[in-house]
């Protein structure tokens, strides 16, 4: 059963220097318990997409078109009060980037976890702290962490607290925005293992936002590659990783060092992502693409299915 459906979503920022099309016509769908990894370079619109899924885009940005449907309800049509009381953190929540700054330094961990339970579930303080300590155990921390302040915790422990906060109201969908940034590799592996375990135990639908394709390969069933505000390729993880078709996806995968595979030389993608106030016409990747054709500079390629559930937006395949 489809739990989350995004249809032709457009989120733009209206700045003094012009309109930035950060998310431009993005569609996706996810079933209960599925996980999707969204990858792309910095500034491609991944985080804006994540905020759009909560209908929480900060000004001067706003959703200007499309739908975000959670369990049959289009949340882009809801008012702020409905979103706060019925959707955010109850149906869909987010593990924010940068756990170091996501916690309030003047409140104990227990209070910060208990507050949403008191507000949303009407629990008294003692009941809420009791539930909070159970969630701390669930993410691998000692229950007495409820009495500690954020400055008493390591980076990995803070990230676990932030994960517990995202889960505390028992949402169906969790968005993890760069959940391992600024953590060392050992802690990164622990956090990824924790997310994997939680997804299985709680049957969570997880959307993982990252620039690191290797993290997606650890955690996701599906992957979407985003470039300049658009999906350029998406499909089941194994199909996209073993048979990448879009030149941008191919470039990203060739730039990852492999431990088990002999790679002669790592590749890189020349050039830089475009300015989203005035993206290139046609295919937005064309100034950096080694296969560019005339049509690529004029017309936007449609998304086509090149094998079951594997979609690519590139004229190379549309022509074929
Ligand atoms: Fe390259 Fe053209 Fe395909 Fe864009 S549409 S990725 S420019 S070949």
mmCIF file of C-alpha atoms and ligand atoms in Angstrom:
data_model
loop_
_atom_site.group_PDB
_atom_site.id
_atom_site.type_symbol
_atom_site.label_atom_id
_atom_site.label_comp_id
_atom_site.label_asym_id
_atom_site.label_seq_id
_atom_site.Cartn_x
_atom_site.Cartn_y
_atom_site.Cartn_z
ATOM 1 C CA UNK A 1 0.000 0.000 0.000
ATOM 2 C CA UNK A 2 1.362 3.427 -0.967
ATOM 3 C CA UNK A 3 2.025 5.496 2.170
ATOM 4 C CA UNK A 4 3.712 8.548 0.678
ATOM 5 C CA UNK A 5 3.101 9.921 -2.777
ATOM 6 C CA UNK A 6 4.702 13.072 -4.137
ATOM 7 C CA UNK A 7 3.289 14.366 -7.411
ATOM 8 C CA UNK A 8 5.001 17.028 -9.535
ATOM 9 C CA UNK A 9 6.234 18.908 -6.477
ATOM 10 C CA UNK A 10 7.652 22.389 -7.034
ATOM 11 C CA UNK A 11 9.298 24.401 -4.249
ATOM 12 C CA UNK A 12 10.814 27.756 -5.124
ATOM 13 C CA UNK A 13 12.639 30.450 -3.131
ATOM 14 C CA UNK A 14 11.657 34.021 -3.928
ATOM 15 C CA UNK A 15 14.855 35.977 -3.229
ATOM 16 C CA UNK A 16 15.796 39.573 -4.024
ATOM 17 C CA UNK A 17 18.165 38.221 -6.664
ATOM 18 C CA UNK A 18 15.506 36.122 -8.390
ATOM 19 C CA UNK A 19 13.461 32.955 -8.146
ATOM 20 C CA UNK A 20 15.397 29.804 -7.191
ATOM 21 C CA UNK A 21 13.759 26.609 -8.459
ATOM 22 C CA UNK A 22 15.152 24.355 -5.726
ATOM 23 C CA UNK A 23 12.692 21.475 -6.310
ATOM 24 C CA UNK A 24 11.207 21.397 -9.766
ATOM 25 C CA UNK A 25 8.631 18.797 -10.736
ATOM 26 C CA UNK A 26 9.691 15.939 -8.474
ATOM 27 C CA UNK A 27 7.524 12.816 -8.099
ATOM 28 C CA UNK A 28 8.030 9.725 -5.965
ATOM 29 C CA UNK A 29 6.083 7.073 -4.120
ATOM 30 C CA UNK A 30 6.906 4.889 -1.130
ATOM 31 C CA UNK A 31 5.155 1.995 0.558
ATOM 32 C CA UNK A 32 5.078 1.300 4.305
ATOM 33 C CA UNK A 33 8.449 -0.056 5.450
ATOM 34 C CA UNK A 34 10.328 0.950 2.282
ATOM 35 C CA UNK A 35 13.429 3.117 2.329
ATOM 36 C CA UNK A 36 14.537 5.622 -0.268
ATOM 37 C CA UNK A 37 17.930 7.291 -0.547
ATOM 38 C CA UNK A 38 18.080 10.668 -2.286
ATOM 39 C CA UNK A 39 21.558 11.616 -3.458
ATOM 40 C CA UNK A 40 23.129 14.556 -5.215
ATOM 41 C CA UNK A 41 25.705 17.314 -4.852
ATOM 42 C CA UNK A 42 25.313 20.158 -2.332
ATOM 43 C CA UNK A 43 22.715 22.671 -3.496
ATOM 44 C CA UNK A 44 20.804 20.218 -5.722
ATOM 45 C CA UNK A 45 17.595 20.660 -3.686
ATOM 46 C CA UNK A 46 17.684 17.502 -1.509
ATOM 47 C CA UNK A 47 17.190 19.284 1.817
ATOM 48 C CA UNK A 48 14.500 21.568 0.354
ATOM 49 C CA UNK A 49 12.694 18.432 -0.813
ATOM 50 C CA UNK A 50 12.933 17.029 2.734
ATOM 51 C CA UNK A 51 11.458 20.209 4.259
ATOM 52 C CA UNK A 52 8.732 20.212 1.586
ATOM 53 C CA UNK A 53 7.669 16.714 2.676
ATOM 54 C CA UNK A 54 6.913 18.191 6.120
ATOM 55 C CA UNK A 55 5.424 21.343 4.520
ATOM 56 C CA UNK A 56 8.030 23.207 6.577
ATOM 57 C CA UNK A 57 9.925 25.159 3.926
ATOM 58 C CA UNK A 58 11.491 28.255 5.524
ATOM 59 C CA UNK A 59 10.755 31.662 3.941
ATOM 60 C CA UNK A 60 11.435 33.018 1.368
ATOM 61 C CA UNK A 61 10.702 29.515 0.063
ATOM 62 C CA UNK A 62 7.299 27.962 -0.523
ATOM 63 C CA UNK A 63 5.618 25.069 -2.272
ATOM 64 C CA UNK A 64 4.213 26.508 -5.499
ATOM 65 C CA UNK A 65 2.836 23.372 -7.141
ATOM 66 C CA UNK A 66 2.209 19.660 -6.834
ATOM 67 C CA UNK A 67 1.064 17.437 -3.995
ATOM 68 C CA UNK A 68 2.527 15.617 -0.993
ATOM 69 C CA UNK A 69 0.041 12.867 -0.134
ATOM 70 C CA UNK A 70 0.479 10.963 3.138
ATOM 71 C CA UNK A 71 -1.950 8.085 3.548
ATOM 72 C CA UNK A 72 -4.385 9.660 1.086
ATOM 73 C CA UNK A 73 -4.234 13.225 2.539
ATOM 74 C CA UNK A 74 -2.597 16.057 0.586
ATOM 75 C CA UNK A 75 -0.658 17.924 3.277
ATOM 76 C CA UNK A 76 0.123 20.896 0.997
ATOM 77 C CA UNK A 77 -3.544 21.926 1.395
ATOM 78 C CA UNK A 78 -3.477 21.822 5.228
ATOM 79 C CA UNK A 79 -3.204 24.875 7.453
ATOM 80 C CA UNK A 80 -0.426 25.329 10.010
ATOM 81 C CA UNK A 81 -2.550 24.187 12.967
ATOM 82 C CA UNK A 82 -3.572 20.925 11.241
ATOM 83 C CA UNK A 83 0.015 20.255 10.189
ATOM 84 C CA UNK A 84 1.288 20.788 13.723
ATOM 85 C CA UNK A 85 -1.339 18.695 15.477
ATOM 86 C CA UNK A 86 -1.950 15.906 12.957
ATOM 87 C CA UNK A 87 1.020 15.487 10.628
ATOM 88 C CA UNK A 88 4.442 16.680 11.751
ATOM 89 C CA UNK A 89 6.135 14.263 14.125
ATOM 90 C CA UNK A 90 2.949 12.132 14.341
ATOM 91 C CA UNK A 91 2.923 10.862 10.742
ATOM 92 C CA UNK A 92 6.247 12.152 9.386
ATOM 93 C CA UNK A 93 9.293 13.348 11.299
ATOM 94 C CA UNK A 94 12.856 14.370 10.617
ATOM 95 C CA UNK A 95 16.314 13.654 11.954
ATOM 96 C CA UNK A 96 17.936 17.026 11.400
ATOM 97 C CA UNK A 97 21.385 17.638 9.983
ATOM 98 C CA UNK A 98 24.037 18.465 12.582
ATOM 99 C CA UNK A 99 23.058 16.771 15.861
ATOM 100 C CA UNK A 100 25.606 18.984 17.624
ATOM 101 C CA UNK A 101 23.305 21.989 17.197
ATOM 102 C CA UNK A 102 19.891 20.304 17.117
ATOM 103 C CA UNK A 103 19.538 20.035 20.916
ATOM 104 C CA UNK A 104 18.785 22.891 23.286
ATOM 105 C CA UNK A 105 21.801 23.273 25.630
ATOM 106 C CA UNK A 106 19.782 24.581 28.613
ATOM 107 C CA UNK A 107 17.313 21.688 28.944
ATOM 108 C CA UNK A 108 17.997 18.102 29.942
ATOM 109 C CA UNK A 109 17.695 15.406 27.299
ATOM 110 C CA UNK A 110 14.721 13.989 29.219
ATOM 111 C CA UNK A 111 12.805 17.267 29.114
ATOM 112 C CA UNK A 112 13.459 17.726 25.388
ATOM 113 C CA UNK A 113 12.177 14.225 24.656
ATOM 114 C CA UNK A 114 9.244 14.526 27.067
ATOM 115 C CA UNK A 115 7.944 17.890 25.806
ATOM 116 C CA UNK A 116 6.258 16.579 22.615
ATOM 117 C CA UNK A 117 4.631 13.775 24.604
ATOM 118 C CA UNK A 118 3.141 16.294 27.053
ATOM 119 C CA UNK A 119 1.999 18.579 24.229
ATOM 120 C CA UNK A 120 0.684 15.996 21.753
ATOM 121 C CA UNK A 121 -0.363 13.089 23.996
ATOM 122 C CA UNK A 122 -1.415 14.973 27.123
ATOM 123 C CA UNK A 123 0.929 12.996 29.415
ATOM 124 C CA UNK A 124 2.090 14.453 32.706
ATOM 125 C CA UNK A 125 5.799 15.094 33.156
ATOM 126 C CA UNK A 126 6.609 11.881 35.053
ATOM 127 C CA UNK A 127 4.809 9.693 32.472
ATOM 128 C CA UNK A 128 6.501 11.496 29.584
ATOM 129 C CA UNK A 129 10.005 11.150 31.093
ATOM 130 C CA UNK A 130 9.319 7.438 31.657
ATOM 131 C CA UNK A 131 8.472 7.006 27.947
ATOM 132 C CA UNK A 132 11.511 9.138 27.010
ATOM 133 C CA UNK A 133 13.841 6.811 28.916
ATOM 134 C CA UNK A 134 12.379 3.819 27.006
ATOM 135 C CA UNK A 135 13.131 5.548 23.698
ATOM 136 C CA UNK A 136 16.686 6.273 24.858
ATOM 137 C CA UNK A 137 17.112 2.555 25.502
ATOM 138 C CA UNK A 138 15.683 1.805 22.047
ATOM 139 C CA UNK A 139 18.444 3.914 20.432
ATOM 140 C CA UNK A 140 21.163 2.275 22.520
ATOM 141 C CA UNK A 141 21.577 4.809 25.351
ATOM 142 C CA UNK A 142 21.272 4.278 29.059
ATOM 143 C CA UNK A 143 17.820 5.308 30.410
ATOM 144 C CA UNK A 144 19.474 7.664 32.919
ATOM 145 C CA UNK A 145 20.584 9.833 29.980
ATOM 146 C CA UNK A 146 17.244 11.595 30.627
ATOM 147 C CA UNK A 147 18.987 13.528 33.419
ATOM 148 C CA UNK A 148 21.939 14.683 31.351
ATOM 149 C CA UNK A 149 22.477 17.908 29.406
ATOM 150 C CA UNK A 150 23.594 17.896 25.749
ATOM 151 C CA UNK A 151 27.105 19.170 26.607
ATOM 152 C CA UNK A 152 27.668 16.005 28.666
ATOM 153 C CA UNK A 153 27.190 13.776 25.585
ATOM 154 C CA UNK A 154 29.535 12.807 22.736
ATOM 155 C CA UNK A 155 28.612 13.518 19.091
ATOM 156 C CA UNK A 156 27.391 9.950 18.544
ATOM 157 C CA UNK A 157 25.250 10.058 21.704
ATOM 158 C CA UNK A 158 23.686 13.380 20.638
ATOM 159 C CA UNK A 159 22.853 11.861 17.258
ATOM 160 C CA UNK A 160 21.131 8.948 19.026
ATOM 161 C CA UNK A 161 19.105 11.437 21.105
ATOM 162 C CA UNK A 162 18.081 13.274 17.921
ATOM 163 C CA UNK A 163 16.971 9.937 16.420
ATOM 164 C CA UNK A 164 14.955 9.179 19.593
ATOM 165 C CA UNK A 165 13.298 12.618 19.267
ATOM 166 C CA UNK A 166 12.272 11.843 15.694
ATOM 167 C CA UNK A 167 10.686 8.563 16.828
ATOM 168 C CA UNK A 168 9.033 9.662 20.061
ATOM 169 C CA UNK A 169 5.540 10.180 18.581
ATOM 170 C CA UNK A 170 5.711 6.929 16.653
ATOM 171 C CA UNK A 171 5.626 8.332 13.075
ATOM 172 C CA UNK A 172 5.218 6.165 9.951
ATOM 173 C CA UNK A 173 7.827 8.084 7.938
ATOM 174 C CA UNK A 174 11.208 9.394 9.095
ATOM 175 C CA UNK A 175 13.408 11.657 7.000
ATOM 176 C CA UNK A 176 17.106 11.466 7.868
ATOM 177 C CA UNK A 177 18.918 14.516 6.495
ATOM 178 C CA UNK A 178 22.666 13.735 6.321
ATOM 179 C CA UNK A 179 22.392 11.762 9.613
ATOM 180 C CA UNK A 180 26.102 10.938 9.803
ATOM 181 C CA UNK A 181 27.653 14.275 8.822
ATOM 182 C CA UNK A 182 30.422 15.444 11.188
ATOM 183 C CA UNK A 183 30.701 12.022 12.849
ATOM 184 C CA UNK A 184 33.817 9.888 12.590
ATOM 185 C CA UNK A 185 33.603 6.706 10.516
ATOM 186 C CA UNK A 186 33.218 4.304 13.449
ATOM 187 C CA UNK A 187 30.282 6.295 14.858
ATOM 188 C CA UNK A 188 28.862 6.669 11.325
ATOM 189 C CA UNK A 189 28.738 2.876 11.020
ATOM 190 C CA UNK A 190 27.049 2.576 14.431
ATOM 191 C CA UNK A 191 24.399 5.159 13.514
ATOM 192 C CA UNK A 192 23.706 3.458 10.174
ATOM 193 C CA UNK A 193 23.361 0.086 11.908
ATOM 194 C CA UNK A 194 20.993 1.670 14.413
ATOM 195 C CA UNK A 195 18.818 3.128 11.641
ATOM 196 C CA UNK A 196 18.762 -0.272 9.904
ATOM 197 C CA UNK A 197 17.708 -1.989 13.130
ATOM 198 C CA UNK A 198 14.989 0.596 13.853
ATOM 199 C CA UNK A 199 13.625 0.381 10.326
ATOM 200 C CA UNK A 200 13.220 -3.373 10.690
ATOM 201 C CA UNK A 201 11.850 -3.380 14.243
ATOM 202 C CA UNK A 202 9.389 -0.499 13.769
ATOM 203 C CA UNK A 203 8.619 -1.128 10.071
ATOM 204 C CA UNK A 204 9.562 2.496 9.373
ATOM 205 C CA UNK A 205 9.507 4.181 6.017
ATOM 206 C CA UNK A 206 12.844 6.011 5.832
ATOM 207 C CA UNK A 207 13.943 8.723 3.431
ATOM 208 C CA UNK A 208 17.681 9.212 3.610
ATOM 209 C CA UNK A 209 19.101 12.436 2.228
ATOM 210 C CA UNK A 210 22.835 12.410 1.586
ATOM 211 C CA UNK A 211 25.623 13.317 -0.818
ATOM 212 C CA UNK A 212 27.274 9.975 -0.004
ATOM 213 C CA UNK A 213 26.153 7.109 -2.251
ATOM 214 C CA UNK A 214 27.900 4.519 -0.100
ATOM 215 C CA UNK A 215 25.596 5.383 2.845
ATOM 216 C CA UNK A 216 22.541 4.867 0.646
ATOM 217 C CA UNK A 217 23.812 1.444 -0.407
ATOM 218 C CA UNK A 218 23.834 0.440 3.293
ATOM 219 C CA UNK A 219 20.309 1.466 4.100
ATOM 220 C CA UNK A 220 17.993 1.949 1.135
ATOM 221 C CA UNK A 221 15.746 -0.233 -1.028
ATOM 222 C CA UNK A 222 15.351 2.500 -3.635
ATOM 223 C CA UNK A 223 17.530 5.379 -4.788
ATOM 224 C CA UNK A 224 16.819 8.677 -6.538
ATOM 225 C CA UNK A 225 19.608 10.778 -8.028
ATOM 226 C CA UNK A 226 18.878 14.495 -7.923
ATOM 227 C CA UNK A 227 20.532 17.155 -10.054
ATOM 228 C CA UNK A 228 19.697 20.870 -10.097
ATOM 229 C CA UNK A 229 16.256 20.462 -8.519
ATOM 230 C CA UNK A 230 15.138 17.407 -10.519
ATOM 231 C CA UNK A 231 15.328 13.644 -10.292
ATOM 232 C CA UNK A 232 17.454 12.402 -13.190
ATOM 233 C CA UNK A 233 17.388 8.681 -12.348
ATOM 234 C CA UNK A 234 15.539 6.560 -9.831
ATOM 235 C CA UNK A 235 14.700 2.954 -9.174
ATOM 236 C CA UNK A 236 15.505 -0.077 -7.033
ATOM 237 C CA UNK A 237 18.964 0.286 -5.461
ATOM 238 C CA UNK A 238 20.550 -2.755 -7.116
ATOM 239 C CA UNK A 239 19.348 -1.832 -10.599
ATOM 240 C CA UNK A 240 20.559 1.755 -10.367
ATOM 241 C CA UNK A 241 23.920 0.857 -8.763
ATOM 242 C CA UNK A 242 24.670 -2.137 -11.002
ATOM 243 C CA UNK A 243 23.322 -0.598 -14.173
ATOM 244 C CA UNK A 244 23.495 3.218 -13.893
ATOM 245 C CA UNK A 245 22.210 4.834 -17.068
ATOM 246 C CA UNK A 246 22.250 8.598 -16.594
ATOM 247 C CA UNK A 247 25.705 10.109 -17.279
ATOM 248 C CA UNK A 248 25.492 12.000 -13.961
ATOM 249 C CA UNK A 249 24.780 8.801 -11.958
ATOM 250 C CA UNK A 250 27.585 7.033 -13.823
ATOM 251 C CA UNK A 251 29.973 9.871 -12.924
ATOM 252 C CA UNK A 252 28.936 9.840 -9.249
ATOM 253 C CA UNK A 253 29.419 6.082 -8.964
ATOM 254 C CA UNK A 254 32.791 6.174 -10.720
ATOM 255 C CA UNK A 255 34.022 8.749 -8.222
ATOM 256 C CA UNK A 256 33.616 6.378 -5.229
ATOM 257 C CA UNK A 257 36.669 4.362 -4.129
ATOM 258 C CA UNK A 258 35.900 0.577 -4.081
ATOM 259 C CA UNK A 259 37.531 -1.820 -1.679
ATOM 260 C CA UNK A 260 36.652 -5.036 -3.464
ATOM 261 C CA UNK A 261 36.728 -3.949 -7.078
ATOM 262 C CA UNK A 262 39.830 -3.025 -9.050
ATOM 263 C CA UNK A 263 39.293 0.513 -10.322
ATOM 264 C CA UNK A 264 42.067 1.921 -12.527
ATOM 265 C CA UNK A 265 41.434 5.545 -11.737
ATOM 266 C CA UNK A 266 38.764 7.460 -9.890
ATOM 267 C CA UNK A 267 36.791 9.802 -12.119
ATOM 268 C CA UNK A 268 35.242 13.162 -11.416
ATOM 269 C CA UNK A 269 32.531 15.206 -13.051
ATOM 270 C CA UNK A 270 33.968 18.387 -14.553
ATOM 271 C CA UNK A 271 32.249 21.736 -13.948
ATOM 272 C CA UNK A 272 29.942 22.871 -11.157
ATOM 273 C CA UNK A 273 26.164 22.593 -10.580
ATOM 274 C CA UNK A 274 24.190 25.397 -12.246
ATOM 275 C CA UNK A 275 22.769 28.524 -10.639
ATOM 276 C CA UNK A 276 19.144 27.533 -9.966
ATOM 277 C CA UNK A 277 17.940 31.102 -10.597
ATOM 278 C CA UNK A 278 18.771 30.565 -14.269
ATOM 279 C CA UNK A 279 19.291 26.846 -14.921
ATOM 280 C CA UNK A 280 20.526 25.821 -18.389
ATOM 281 C CA UNK A 281 17.746 25.184 -20.932
ATOM 282 C CA UNK A 282 16.943 21.620 -21.982
ATOM 283 C CA UNK A 283 18.762 19.043 -19.893
ATOM 284 C CA UNK A 284 20.185 20.877 -16.869
ATOM 285 C CA UNK A 285 23.223 18.593 -16.894
ATOM 286 C CA UNK A 286 24.167 19.372 -20.500
ATOM 287 C CA UNK A 287 27.055 21.833 -19.819
ATOM 288 C CA UNK A 288 28.847 19.032 -17.887
ATOM 289 C CA UNK A 289 27.837 16.008 -19.964
ATOM 290 C CA UNK A 290 30.301 14.264 -22.274
ATOM 291 C CA UNK A 291 27.458 12.781 -24.355
ATOM 292 C CA UNK A 292 25.670 16.082 -24.970
ATOM 293 C CA UNK A 293 23.685 16.342 -28.247
ATOM 294 C CA UNK A 294 21.908 19.278 -29.872
ATOM 295 C CA UNK A 295 18.501 18.254 -28.545
ATOM 296 C CA UNK A 296 19.886 18.207 -24.968
ATOM 297 C CA UNK A 297 20.533 21.964 -25.166
ATOM 298 C CA UNK A 298 17.009 22.724 -26.351
ATOM 299 C CA UNK A 299 14.533 20.304 -24.818
ATOM 300 C CA UNK A 300 14.126 18.788 -21.402
ATOM 301 C CA UNK A 301 14.362 14.975 -21.542
ATOM 302 C CA UNK A 302 11.276 13.107 -20.281
ATOM 303 C CA UNK A 303 11.551 10.458 -17.568
ATOM 304 C CA UNK A 304 11.395 7.027 -19.241
ATOM 305 C CA UNK A 305 11.296 3.510 -17.810
ATOM 306 C CA UNK A 306 14.307 1.630 -19.162
ATOM 307 C CA UNK A 307 13.773 -1.574 -17.180
ATOM 308 C CA UNK A 308 11.050 -2.473 -14.655
ATOM 309 C CA UNK A 309 10.744 0.378 -12.093
ATOM 310 C CA UNK A 310 14.062 1.941 -13.248
ATOM 311 C CA UNK A 311 13.556 5.466 -14.656
ATOM 312 C CA UNK A 312 15.981 7.817 -16.403
ATOM 313 C CA UNK A 313 15.617 11.340 -17.790
ATOM 314 C CA UNK A 314 18.123 11.465 -20.634
ATOM 315 C CA UNK A 315 17.792 11.883 -24.398
ATOM 316 C CA UNK A 316 20.230 8.984 -24.982
ATOM 317 C CA UNK A 317 17.483 6.561 -23.980
ATOM 318 C CA UNK A 318 14.476 8.414 -25.285
ATOM 319 C CA UNK A 319 15.959 8.425 -28.773
ATOM 320 C CA UNK A 320 16.818 4.759 -28.607
HETATM 321 FE FE1 LIG B 1 23.767 14.206 -21.331
HETATM 322 FE FE2 LIG B 1 21.911 14.853 -23.097
HETATM 323 FE FE3 LIG B 1 21.485 12.854 -21.414
HETATM 324 FE FE4 LIG B 1 21.505 15.345 -20.528
HETATM 325 S S1 LIG B 1 20.038 14.434 -21.942
HETATM 326 S S2 LIG B 1 22.499 13.632 -19.586
HETATM 327 S S3 LIG B 1 23.090 16.246 -21.815
HETATM 328 S S4 LIG B 1 23.033 12.955 -22.999
#
